[in-house]
Amino acid sequence: GTLIQWGLTQIKPTAVNTPATLLVEYPIPFSVAPIIVASASTTVPETVSVGVSRVGTQITDNKRHVLLTVTRKADTSSTGVFWIAIGKG
């Protein structure tokens, strides 16, 4: 059946305009790589970029993890990132 997992995590860049990453492990592995969407929780969205990347070289890695990336243009404040993954359980 369909499996939906989500979360909120904090990512703190160490320098302006330098990507900071965080590997998120799904609580329950998917049977195939899921669809993932992420969004920053910030009052200045025009200064924050959020990215989602598949991880690893093995197809099984994409069923267990996602790599979230935050880049801030103006400061190095900790940034909340909401994420949701939808796929087959």
Tab-separated table of C-alpha atoms in Angstrom:
chain	number	residue	atom	x	y	z
A	1	GLY	CA	0.000	0.000	0.000
A	2	THR	CA	0.882	3.663	0.061
A	3	LEU	CA	3.286	4.855	2.760
A	4	ILE	CA	3.458	8.542	3.752
A	5	GLN	CA	6.176	9.798	6.098
A	6	TRP	CA	7.019	13.368	7.077
A	7	GLY	CA	9.046	15.402	9.486
A	8	LEU	CA	10.556	18.711	10.525
A	9	THR	CA	14.285	19.006	11.012
A	10	GLN	CA	16.761	21.836	11.645
A	11	ILE	CA	19.771	22.533	9.440
A	12	LYS	CA	22.385	25.163	10.386
A	13	PRO	CA	24.753	26.381	7.685
A	14	THR	CA	28.303	27.150	8.784
A	15	ALA	CA	28.817	29.968	6.260
A	16	VAL	CA	26.741	32.263	4.049
A	17	ASN	CA	26.126	30.905	0.519
A	18	THR	CA	27.553	27.531	1.541
A	19	PRO	CA	25.240	24.510	1.380
A	20	ALA	CA	24.649	22.611	4.612
A	21	THR	CA	23.286	19.079	4.419
A	22	LEU	CA	21.525	16.635	6.671
A	23	LEU	CA	20.865	12.966	6.003
A	24	VAL	CA	17.349	12.021	7.106
A	25	GLU	CA	16.561	8.369	7.728
A	26	TYR	CA	12.954	7.350	7.172
A	27	PRO	CA	11.348	5.726	10.224
A	28	ILE	CA	10.081	2.921	7.932
A	29	PRO	CA	11.992	2.003	4.735
A	30	PHE	CA	10.031	2.261	1.474
A	31	SER	CA	9.816	-0.697	-0.922
A	32	VAL	CA	10.792	1.627	-3.824
A	33	ALA	CA	12.340	5.102	-3.832
A	34	PRO	CA	9.618	7.607	-2.788
A	35	ILE	CA	8.610	11.018	-4.096
A	36	ILE	CA	9.988	13.695	-1.741
A	37	VAL	CA	9.088	17.359	-1.260
A	38	ALA	CA	10.775	19.767	1.168
A	39	SER	CA	10.176	23.374	2.147
A	40	ALA	CA	11.917	25.840	4.468
A	41	SER	CA	10.166	27.107	7.584
A	42	THR	CA	11.396	30.704	7.595
A	43	THR	CA	10.195	34.305	7.716
A	44	VAL	CA	12.631	35.243	4.921
A	45	PRO	CA	12.018	32.645	2.186
A	46	GLU	CA	13.664	34.843	-0.444
A	47	THR	CA	17.050	34.284	1.249
A	48	VAL	CA	16.856	30.500	1.690
A	49	SER	CA	17.201	27.658	-0.804
A	50	VAL	CA	16.228	24.074	0.038
A	51	GLY	CA	17.239	21.026	-1.966
A	52	VAL	CA	16.333	17.333	-1.939
A	53	SER	CA	18.761	14.693	-3.196
A	54	ARG	CA	18.748	10.951	-3.508
A	55	VAL	CA	21.676	9.359	-1.692
A	56	GLY	CA	24.078	6.498	-2.110
A	57	THR	CA	25.083	4.319	-4.986
A	58	GLN	CA	22.806	1.417	-4.133
A	59	ILE	CA	19.121	1.568	-5.056
A	60	THR	CA	18.300	0.458	-1.502
A	61	ASP	CA	19.863	3.672	-0.121
A	62	ASN	CA	17.078	5.749	-1.746
A	63	LYS	CA	14.449	3.680	0.062
A	64	ARG	CA	15.901	4.474	3.509
A	65	HIS	CA	17.306	8.024	3.335
A	66	VAL	CA	17.012	11.466	1.793
A	67	LEU	CA	19.637	14.234	1.786
A	68	LEU	CA	18.284	17.716	2.561
A	69	THR	CA	20.331	20.814	1.712
A	70	VAL	CA	19.925	24.408	2.930
A	71	THR	CA	21.757	27.457	1.582
A	72	ARG	CA	21.226	30.887	3.163
A	73	LYS	CA	22.156	34.107	1.342
A	74	ALA	CA	22.186	36.518	4.291
A	75	ASP	CA	23.154	34.665	7.475
A	76	THR	CA	23.823	31.274	9.060
A	77	SER	CA	20.669	30.929	11.134
A	78	SER	CA	19.350	27.464	11.844
A	79	THR	CA	16.574	26.715	9.355
A	80	GLY	CA	13.607	24.439	9.840
A	81	VAL	CA	12.909	22.142	6.901
A	82	PHE	CA	9.581	20.368	6.526
A	83	TRP	CA	9.733	17.223	4.376
A	84	ILE	CA	7.233	14.656	3.151
A	85	ALA	CA	7.935	11.380	1.350
A	86	ILE	CA	5.244	9.361	-0.433
A	87	GLY	CA	5.766	5.910	-1.874
A	88	LYS	CA	5.055	2.222	-1.550
A	89	GLY	CA	5.438	0.541	1.801
